[in-house]
XYZ file of C-alpha atoms in Angstrom:
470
model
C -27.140 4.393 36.704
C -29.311 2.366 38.913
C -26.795 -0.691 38.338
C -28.937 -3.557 40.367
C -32.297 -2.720 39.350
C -30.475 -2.980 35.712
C -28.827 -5.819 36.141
C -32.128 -7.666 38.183
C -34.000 -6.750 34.850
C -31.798 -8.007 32.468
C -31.434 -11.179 34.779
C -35.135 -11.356 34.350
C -34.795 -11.463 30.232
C -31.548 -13.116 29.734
C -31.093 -15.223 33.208
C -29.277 -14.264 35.784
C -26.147 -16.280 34.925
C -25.941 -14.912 31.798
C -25.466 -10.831 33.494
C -21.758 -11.017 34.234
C -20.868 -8.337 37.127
C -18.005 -9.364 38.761
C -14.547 -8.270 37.510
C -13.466 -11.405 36.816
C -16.168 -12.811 34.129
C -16.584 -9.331 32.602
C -12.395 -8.971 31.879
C -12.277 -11.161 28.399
C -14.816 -8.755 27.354
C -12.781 -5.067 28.226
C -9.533 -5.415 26.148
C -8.806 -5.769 23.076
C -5.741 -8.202 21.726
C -3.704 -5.370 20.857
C -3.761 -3.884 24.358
C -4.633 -0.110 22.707
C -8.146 0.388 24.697
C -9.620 -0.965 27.850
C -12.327 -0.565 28.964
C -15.068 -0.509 31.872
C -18.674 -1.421 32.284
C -21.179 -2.057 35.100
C -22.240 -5.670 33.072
C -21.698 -8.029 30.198
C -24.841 -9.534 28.716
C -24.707 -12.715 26.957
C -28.404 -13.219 25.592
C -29.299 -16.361 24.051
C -32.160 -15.905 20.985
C -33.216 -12.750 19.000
C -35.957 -12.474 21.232
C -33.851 -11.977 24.224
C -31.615 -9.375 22.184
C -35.022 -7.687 21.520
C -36.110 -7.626 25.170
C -32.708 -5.766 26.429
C -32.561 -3.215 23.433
C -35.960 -2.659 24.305
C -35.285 -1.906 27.980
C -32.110 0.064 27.278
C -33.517 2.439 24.688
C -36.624 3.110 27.598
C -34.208 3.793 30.110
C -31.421 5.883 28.117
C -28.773 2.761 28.181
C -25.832 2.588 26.036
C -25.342 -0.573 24.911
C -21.848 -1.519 22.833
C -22.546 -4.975 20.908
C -19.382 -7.541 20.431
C -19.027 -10.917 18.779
C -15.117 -12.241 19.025
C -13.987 -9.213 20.275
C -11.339 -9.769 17.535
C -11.821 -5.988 16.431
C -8.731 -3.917 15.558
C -10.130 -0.024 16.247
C -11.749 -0.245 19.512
C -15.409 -0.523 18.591
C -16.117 -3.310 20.529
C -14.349 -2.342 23.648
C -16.415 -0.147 26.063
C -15.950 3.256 26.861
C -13.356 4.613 29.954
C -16.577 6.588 31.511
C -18.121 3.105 32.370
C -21.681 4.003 31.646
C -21.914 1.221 28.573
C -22.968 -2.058 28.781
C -21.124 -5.224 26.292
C -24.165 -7.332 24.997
C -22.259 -10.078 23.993
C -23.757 -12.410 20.919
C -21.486 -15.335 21.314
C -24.361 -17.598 22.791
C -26.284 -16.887 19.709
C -24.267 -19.540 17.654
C -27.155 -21.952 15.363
C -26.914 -22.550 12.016
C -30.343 -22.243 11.218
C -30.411 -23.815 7.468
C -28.332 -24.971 4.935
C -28.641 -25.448 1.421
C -26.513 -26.898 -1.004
C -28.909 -26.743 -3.743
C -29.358 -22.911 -3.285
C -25.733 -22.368 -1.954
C -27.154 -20.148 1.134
C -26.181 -21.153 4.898
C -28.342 -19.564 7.411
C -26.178 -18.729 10.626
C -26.768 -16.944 13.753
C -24.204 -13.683 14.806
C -22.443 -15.481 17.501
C -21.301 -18.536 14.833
C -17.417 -18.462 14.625
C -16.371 -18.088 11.317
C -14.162 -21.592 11.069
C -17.414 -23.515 12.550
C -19.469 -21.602 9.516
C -16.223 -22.697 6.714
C -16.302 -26.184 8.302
C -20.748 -26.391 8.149
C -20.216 -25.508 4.213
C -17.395 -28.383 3.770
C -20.239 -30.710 5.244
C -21.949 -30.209 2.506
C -19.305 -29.700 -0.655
C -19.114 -26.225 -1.061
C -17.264 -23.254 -0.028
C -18.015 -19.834 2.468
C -14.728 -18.008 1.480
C -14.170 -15.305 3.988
C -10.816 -16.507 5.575
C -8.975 -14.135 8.183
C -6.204 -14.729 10.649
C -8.548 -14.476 13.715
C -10.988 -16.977 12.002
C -10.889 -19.447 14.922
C -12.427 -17.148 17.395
C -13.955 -14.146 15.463
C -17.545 -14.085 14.773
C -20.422 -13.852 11.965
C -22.109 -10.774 13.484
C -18.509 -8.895 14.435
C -17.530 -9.902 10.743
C -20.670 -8.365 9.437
C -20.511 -5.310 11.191
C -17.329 -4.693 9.853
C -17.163 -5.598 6.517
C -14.225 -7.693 6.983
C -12.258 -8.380 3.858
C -9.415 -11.283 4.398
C -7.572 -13.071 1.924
C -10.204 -14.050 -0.692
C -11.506 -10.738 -1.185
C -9.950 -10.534 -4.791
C -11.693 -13.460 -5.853
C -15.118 -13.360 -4.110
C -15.392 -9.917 -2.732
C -15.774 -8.467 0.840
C -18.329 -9.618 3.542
C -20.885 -7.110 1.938
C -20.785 -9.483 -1.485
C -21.557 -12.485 0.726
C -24.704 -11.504 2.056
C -28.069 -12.127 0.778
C -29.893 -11.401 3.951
C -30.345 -10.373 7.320
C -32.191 -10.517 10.495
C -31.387 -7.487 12.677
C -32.735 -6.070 16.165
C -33.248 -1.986 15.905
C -32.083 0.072 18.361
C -35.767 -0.318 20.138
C -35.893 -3.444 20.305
C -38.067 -3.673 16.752
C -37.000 -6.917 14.930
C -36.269 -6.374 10.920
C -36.555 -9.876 9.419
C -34.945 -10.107 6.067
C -33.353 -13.051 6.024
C -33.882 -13.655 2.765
C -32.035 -15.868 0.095
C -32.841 -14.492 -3.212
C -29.965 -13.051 -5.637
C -32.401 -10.581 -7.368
C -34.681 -8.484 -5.170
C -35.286 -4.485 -6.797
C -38.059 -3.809 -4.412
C -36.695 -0.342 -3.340
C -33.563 0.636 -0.719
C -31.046 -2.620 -0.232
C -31.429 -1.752 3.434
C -29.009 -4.952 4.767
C -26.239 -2.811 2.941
C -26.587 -0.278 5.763
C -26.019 -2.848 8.989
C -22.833 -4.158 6.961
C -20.340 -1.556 7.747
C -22.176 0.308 10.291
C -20.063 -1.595 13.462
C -23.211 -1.702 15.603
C -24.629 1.844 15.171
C -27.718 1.900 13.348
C -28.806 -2.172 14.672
C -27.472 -5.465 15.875
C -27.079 -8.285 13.735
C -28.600 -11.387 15.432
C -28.612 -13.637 11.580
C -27.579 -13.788 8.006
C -28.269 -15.171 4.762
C -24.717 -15.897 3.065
C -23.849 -17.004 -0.215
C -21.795 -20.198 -0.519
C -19.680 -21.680 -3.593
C -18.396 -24.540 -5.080
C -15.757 -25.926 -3.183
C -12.444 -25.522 -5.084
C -11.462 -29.337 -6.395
C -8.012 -28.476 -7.478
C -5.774 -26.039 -5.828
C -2.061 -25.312 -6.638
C -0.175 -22.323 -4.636
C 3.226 -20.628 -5.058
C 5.406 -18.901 -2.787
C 7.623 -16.497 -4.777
C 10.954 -14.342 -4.106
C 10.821 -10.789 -5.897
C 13.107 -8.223 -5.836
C 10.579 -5.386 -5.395
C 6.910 -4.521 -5.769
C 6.876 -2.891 -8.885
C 7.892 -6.702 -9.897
C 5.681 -8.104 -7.444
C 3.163 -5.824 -9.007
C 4.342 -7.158 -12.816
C 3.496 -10.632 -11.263
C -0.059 -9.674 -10.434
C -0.502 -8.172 -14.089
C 0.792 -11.223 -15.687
C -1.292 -13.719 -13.142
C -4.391 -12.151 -12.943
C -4.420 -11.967 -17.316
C -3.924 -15.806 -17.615
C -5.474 -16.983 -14.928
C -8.343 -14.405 -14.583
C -11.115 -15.754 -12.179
C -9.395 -18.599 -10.718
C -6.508 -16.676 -9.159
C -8.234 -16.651 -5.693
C -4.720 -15.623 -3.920
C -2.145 -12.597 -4.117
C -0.252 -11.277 -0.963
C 2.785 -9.706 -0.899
C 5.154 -9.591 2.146
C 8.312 -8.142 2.885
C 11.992 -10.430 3.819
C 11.543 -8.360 7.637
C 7.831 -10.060 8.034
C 8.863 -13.586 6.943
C 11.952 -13.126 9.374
C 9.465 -12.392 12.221
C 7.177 -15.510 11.241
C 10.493 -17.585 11.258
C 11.555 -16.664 14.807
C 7.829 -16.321 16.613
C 5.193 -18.210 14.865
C 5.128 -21.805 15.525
C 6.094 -24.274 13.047
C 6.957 -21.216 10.189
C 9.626 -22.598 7.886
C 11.220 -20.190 4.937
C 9.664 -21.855 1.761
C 12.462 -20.344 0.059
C 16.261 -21.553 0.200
C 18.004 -18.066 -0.504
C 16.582 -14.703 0.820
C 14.599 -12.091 -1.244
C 13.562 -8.387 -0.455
C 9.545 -9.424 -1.201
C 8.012 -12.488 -1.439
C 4.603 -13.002 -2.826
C 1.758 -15.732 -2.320
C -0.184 -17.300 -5.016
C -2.730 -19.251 -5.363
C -4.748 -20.678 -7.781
C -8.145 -22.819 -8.020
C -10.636 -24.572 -9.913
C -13.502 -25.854 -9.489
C -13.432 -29.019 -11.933
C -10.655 -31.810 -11.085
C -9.691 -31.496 -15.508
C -8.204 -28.215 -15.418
C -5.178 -27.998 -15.489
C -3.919 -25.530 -12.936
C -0.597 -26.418 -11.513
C 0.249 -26.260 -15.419
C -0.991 -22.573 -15.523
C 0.886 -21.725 -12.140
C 3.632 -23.097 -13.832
C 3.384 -21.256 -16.797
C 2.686 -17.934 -14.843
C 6.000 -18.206 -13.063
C 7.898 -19.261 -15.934
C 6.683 -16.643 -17.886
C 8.091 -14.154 -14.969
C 11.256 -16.282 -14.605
C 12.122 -15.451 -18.623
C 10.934 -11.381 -17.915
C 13.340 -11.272 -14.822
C 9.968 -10.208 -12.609
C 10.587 -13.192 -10.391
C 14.175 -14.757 -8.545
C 12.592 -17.792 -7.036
C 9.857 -19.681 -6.485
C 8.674 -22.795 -4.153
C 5.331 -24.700 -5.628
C 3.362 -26.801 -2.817
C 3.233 -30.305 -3.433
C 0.221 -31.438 -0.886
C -2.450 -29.185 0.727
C -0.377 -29.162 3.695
C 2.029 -27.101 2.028
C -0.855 -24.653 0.592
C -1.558 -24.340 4.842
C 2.198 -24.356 5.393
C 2.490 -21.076 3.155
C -0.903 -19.566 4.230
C 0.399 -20.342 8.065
C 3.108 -17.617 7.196
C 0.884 -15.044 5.573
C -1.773 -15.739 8.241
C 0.580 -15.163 11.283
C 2.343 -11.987 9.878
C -0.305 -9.562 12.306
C 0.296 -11.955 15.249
C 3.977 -12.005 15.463
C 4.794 -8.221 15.477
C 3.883 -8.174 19.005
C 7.299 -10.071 19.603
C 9.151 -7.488 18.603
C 8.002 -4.729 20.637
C 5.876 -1.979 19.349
C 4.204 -1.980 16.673
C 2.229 0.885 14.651
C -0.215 0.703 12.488
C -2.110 1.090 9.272
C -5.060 -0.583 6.945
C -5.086 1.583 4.186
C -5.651 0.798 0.348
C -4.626 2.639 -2.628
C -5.592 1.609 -6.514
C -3.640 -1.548 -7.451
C -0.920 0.280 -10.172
C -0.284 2.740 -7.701
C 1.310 -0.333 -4.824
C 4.491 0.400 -5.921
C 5.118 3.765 -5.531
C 2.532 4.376 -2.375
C 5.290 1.536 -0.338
C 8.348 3.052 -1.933
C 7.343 6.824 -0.377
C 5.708 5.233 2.811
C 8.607 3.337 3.118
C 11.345 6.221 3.216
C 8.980 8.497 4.998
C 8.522 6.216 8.170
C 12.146 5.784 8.248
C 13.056 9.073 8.067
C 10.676 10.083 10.746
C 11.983 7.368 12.953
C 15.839 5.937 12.450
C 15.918 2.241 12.719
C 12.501 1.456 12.140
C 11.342 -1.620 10.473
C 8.161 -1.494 8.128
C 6.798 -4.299 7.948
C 4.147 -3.616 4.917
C 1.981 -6.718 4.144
C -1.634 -7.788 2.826
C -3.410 -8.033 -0.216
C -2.216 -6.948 -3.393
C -4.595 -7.779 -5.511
C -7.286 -6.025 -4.560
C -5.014 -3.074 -3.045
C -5.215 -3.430 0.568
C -2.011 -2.951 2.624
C -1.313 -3.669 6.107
C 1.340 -1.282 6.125
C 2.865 -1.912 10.060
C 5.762 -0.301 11.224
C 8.039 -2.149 14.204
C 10.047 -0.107 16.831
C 13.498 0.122 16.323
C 15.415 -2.956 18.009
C 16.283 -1.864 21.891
C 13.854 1.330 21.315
C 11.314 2.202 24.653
C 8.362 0.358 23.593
C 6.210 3.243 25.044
C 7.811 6.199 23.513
C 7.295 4.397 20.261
C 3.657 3.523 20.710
C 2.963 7.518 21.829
C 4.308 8.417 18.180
C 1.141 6.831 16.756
C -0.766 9.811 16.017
C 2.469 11.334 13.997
C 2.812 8.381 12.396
C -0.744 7.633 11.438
C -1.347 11.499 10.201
C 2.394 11.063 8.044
C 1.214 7.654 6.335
C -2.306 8.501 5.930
C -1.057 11.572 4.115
C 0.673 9.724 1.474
C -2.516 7.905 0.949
C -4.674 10.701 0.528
C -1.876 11.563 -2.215
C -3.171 8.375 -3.917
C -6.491 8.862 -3.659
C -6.716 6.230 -0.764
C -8.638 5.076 2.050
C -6.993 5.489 5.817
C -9.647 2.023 6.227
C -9.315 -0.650 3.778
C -11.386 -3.792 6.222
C -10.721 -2.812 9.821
C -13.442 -0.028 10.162
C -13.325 2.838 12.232
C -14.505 2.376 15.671
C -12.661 4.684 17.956
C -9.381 4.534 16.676
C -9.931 6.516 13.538
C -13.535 7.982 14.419
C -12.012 11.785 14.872
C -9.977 10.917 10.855
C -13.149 10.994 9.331
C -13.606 15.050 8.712
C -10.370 14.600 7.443
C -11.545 11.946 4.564
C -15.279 12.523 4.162
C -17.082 15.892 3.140
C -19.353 17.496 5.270
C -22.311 16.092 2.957
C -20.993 12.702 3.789
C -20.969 13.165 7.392
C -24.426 14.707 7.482
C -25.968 11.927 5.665
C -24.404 9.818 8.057
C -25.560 11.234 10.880
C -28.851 11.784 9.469
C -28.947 7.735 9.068
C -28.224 7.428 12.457
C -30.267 9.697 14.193
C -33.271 7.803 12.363
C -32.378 4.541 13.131
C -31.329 5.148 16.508
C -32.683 8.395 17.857
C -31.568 8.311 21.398
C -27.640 7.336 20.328
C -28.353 3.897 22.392
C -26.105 1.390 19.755
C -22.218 1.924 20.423
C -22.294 5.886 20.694
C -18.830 7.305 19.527
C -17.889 5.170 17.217
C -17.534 5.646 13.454
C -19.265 9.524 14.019
């Protein structure tokens, strides 16, 4: 690769400060948090406008460049990070960050890729209403990134993954061809739904540059629990009981085991245990309504007592001020984040259906500690809509490397299990390159070619993040 003719084109399109080169401005952009993949390239390219992320596509797909998109760089499998070889170049969307249009009538909001998702939350409080997509990383992760992913988060149990929050798109083809439909309409039949094919796709078949996203009404009353349980199966009782009173306005149900809340209580800053004794499993609830005359700490209430008198729950702490709803949310929120304390930490985000929770954690559970004395699993995430972080800590004084070199063992015993209950090995992380060479082992070979068939059209000369997902 002819690196400074490259780079003096791209300065042409984007600006010459906005071509990083030296090792310095291009690090942020080469690892990921978790430390699994770093990687190399001869630039970073931040461009500024659609147009500009038109212009380089356009120039790479001429001259056989592979190009590997990134927003936060918040990813979890590696998608984002460049390849070892160091023939890729990042084309970083950050500086593509307006919010093009709101409206509170229609309850759209109009965003560029490179918007961070709290600044997009905080443009829809402006205006009374509510974009719901909350995830740990939401202070630095990004519109497009989320997008590509079809990240999920807490609220997916109540208003669905990223894919239910788009109306519309704007996206830049792998030749630099600009698709424009950014539109906000909640009933269009006129043929293929092609937006549903960017979400997902993690940058292989176009980049995202904007988006047409629902918005709600902003919840006027919210009440939340944080609840002791003995085990799932009672945590999973819980769900049954909440989810048939409350129905639509349960917008929150995570479970969490005693060793996670433990972590939160000696790493994440100000974490305080909610509860005054100490339970196996702990579960989050939370309730809201849109109208200030329901009455929904009354139904919480009810909920829980109902459990109380069924011996389903041991304890439970209500929050009395929206801190406390943060305060509890703080906890579930920093579960991810704290593992890295305590040494190595392996990996899952994997669903199963709902009723089968129980018994998927219970086998997972023994398994992992069987295969590795001492262990800790620290299994977390979102019950309600059957999507389990299932994490597994080193054993206290263990060699964090030897650990971490188990991975594969460990992914290939836990992802067995799943298949058992008809599972997914990738509930809201994606695929990337972590779990790219997993998928023969979870899709047919019609699903594959089909794949691959969508790619090849949409991106004939592999130039959009080659290796990852096929």
């Amino acid at each position: 690769m002819a690196d400074t003719a490259h780079a003096a084109r791209f300065a042409e399109i984007i600006g010459a400060a906005n071509v990083l080169t030296a090792a310095s401005d291009k690090a942020p952009y080469l690892v990921e948090w978790r430390d699994l993949y770093q990687g190399v390239t001869p630039m970073v390219l931040r461009p500024g406008s659609t147009a500009e992320v038109s212009a380089v596509l356009r120039y790479a797909d001429e001259q056989g460049l592979k190009i590997v998109p990134q927003g936060g760089n918040t990813g979890l499998v590696g998608g984002q990070i460049p390849q070892e070889s160091g023939d890729e170049i990042v084309l970083s969307l950050g500086r593509l960050n307006k919010v093009r249009n709101v409206d509170p009538d229609g309850f759209t909001i109009t965003v560029e890729s490179g918007v961070v998702l709290e600044a997009l939350q905080r443009e829809a409080e402006k205006v009374d209403r509510l974009f719901p997509l909350s995830l740990g990383a939401q202070g630095s992760c990004q519109v497009g990134g989320n997008l590509s992913t079809n990240a999920g988060g807490t609220a997916v149990l109540a208003y669905g993954n990223s894919r239910d929050l788009v109306l519309g798109l704007e996206v830049v083809m792998a030749n630099g061809d600009i698709w424009n439909g950014l539109r906000a309409l909640r009933k269009d039949n006129t043929g293929y739904d092609l937006k549903q094919l960017f979400i997902g796709a993690e940058g292989t078949l176009g980049v995202i540059t904007a988006a047409t996203l629902k918005l709600f009404p902003k919840p006027k009353k919210l009440e939340a629990a944080f609840v002791g349980l003995a085990s799932p199966e009672d945590a999973l009782q819980l769900f049954s009981l909440a989810k048939g009173q409350a129905g639509p306005i349960l917008t929150g149900f995570e479970i969490m085991p005693r060793v996670g809340l433990e972590f939160c209580l000696r790493h994440l800053n100000g974490a305080r245990d909610p509860l005054s004794g100490s339970h196996p499993w702990y579960v989050l609830m939370e309730l809201s309504s849109g109208t200030e005359a329901f009455p929904v700490r009354d139904l919480l209430e009810s909920i829980l007592g109902e459990a109380f008198e069924k011996g389903v729950v041991e304890d439970a702490a209500f929050a009395e001020s929206l801190q406390q709803v943060n305060d509890f949310w703080h906890i579930r929120h920093g579960m991810s984040e704290v593992q890295r304390a305590e040494g190595g930490s392996i990996k899952h985000d994997v669903s199963v259906p709902v009723a089968a929770i129980p018994a998927f954690l219970n086998k997972a559970i023994a398994a992992v500690e069987a295969m590795v004395p001492g262990c800790r699993p620290v299994p977390f995430g979102h019950l309600g809509d059957g999507n389990i972080h299932f994490n597994v800590s080193q054993p206290i004084g263990a060699d964090k490397e030897a650990y971490i070199a188990r991975w594969d063992e460990m992914n290939e015993l836990v992802h067995g299990i799943v298949h058992e209950f008809n599972g997914s090995i990738s509930a809201e992380h994606g695929i990337g390159r972590l779990k790219r060479d997993l998928m023969k082992q979870v899709k047919s070979e019609l699903e594959l070619d089909l794949m691959q068939r969508i790619k090849t059209a949409f991106d004939p000369k592999n130039t959009l993040n080659p290796g990852r997902v096929l």
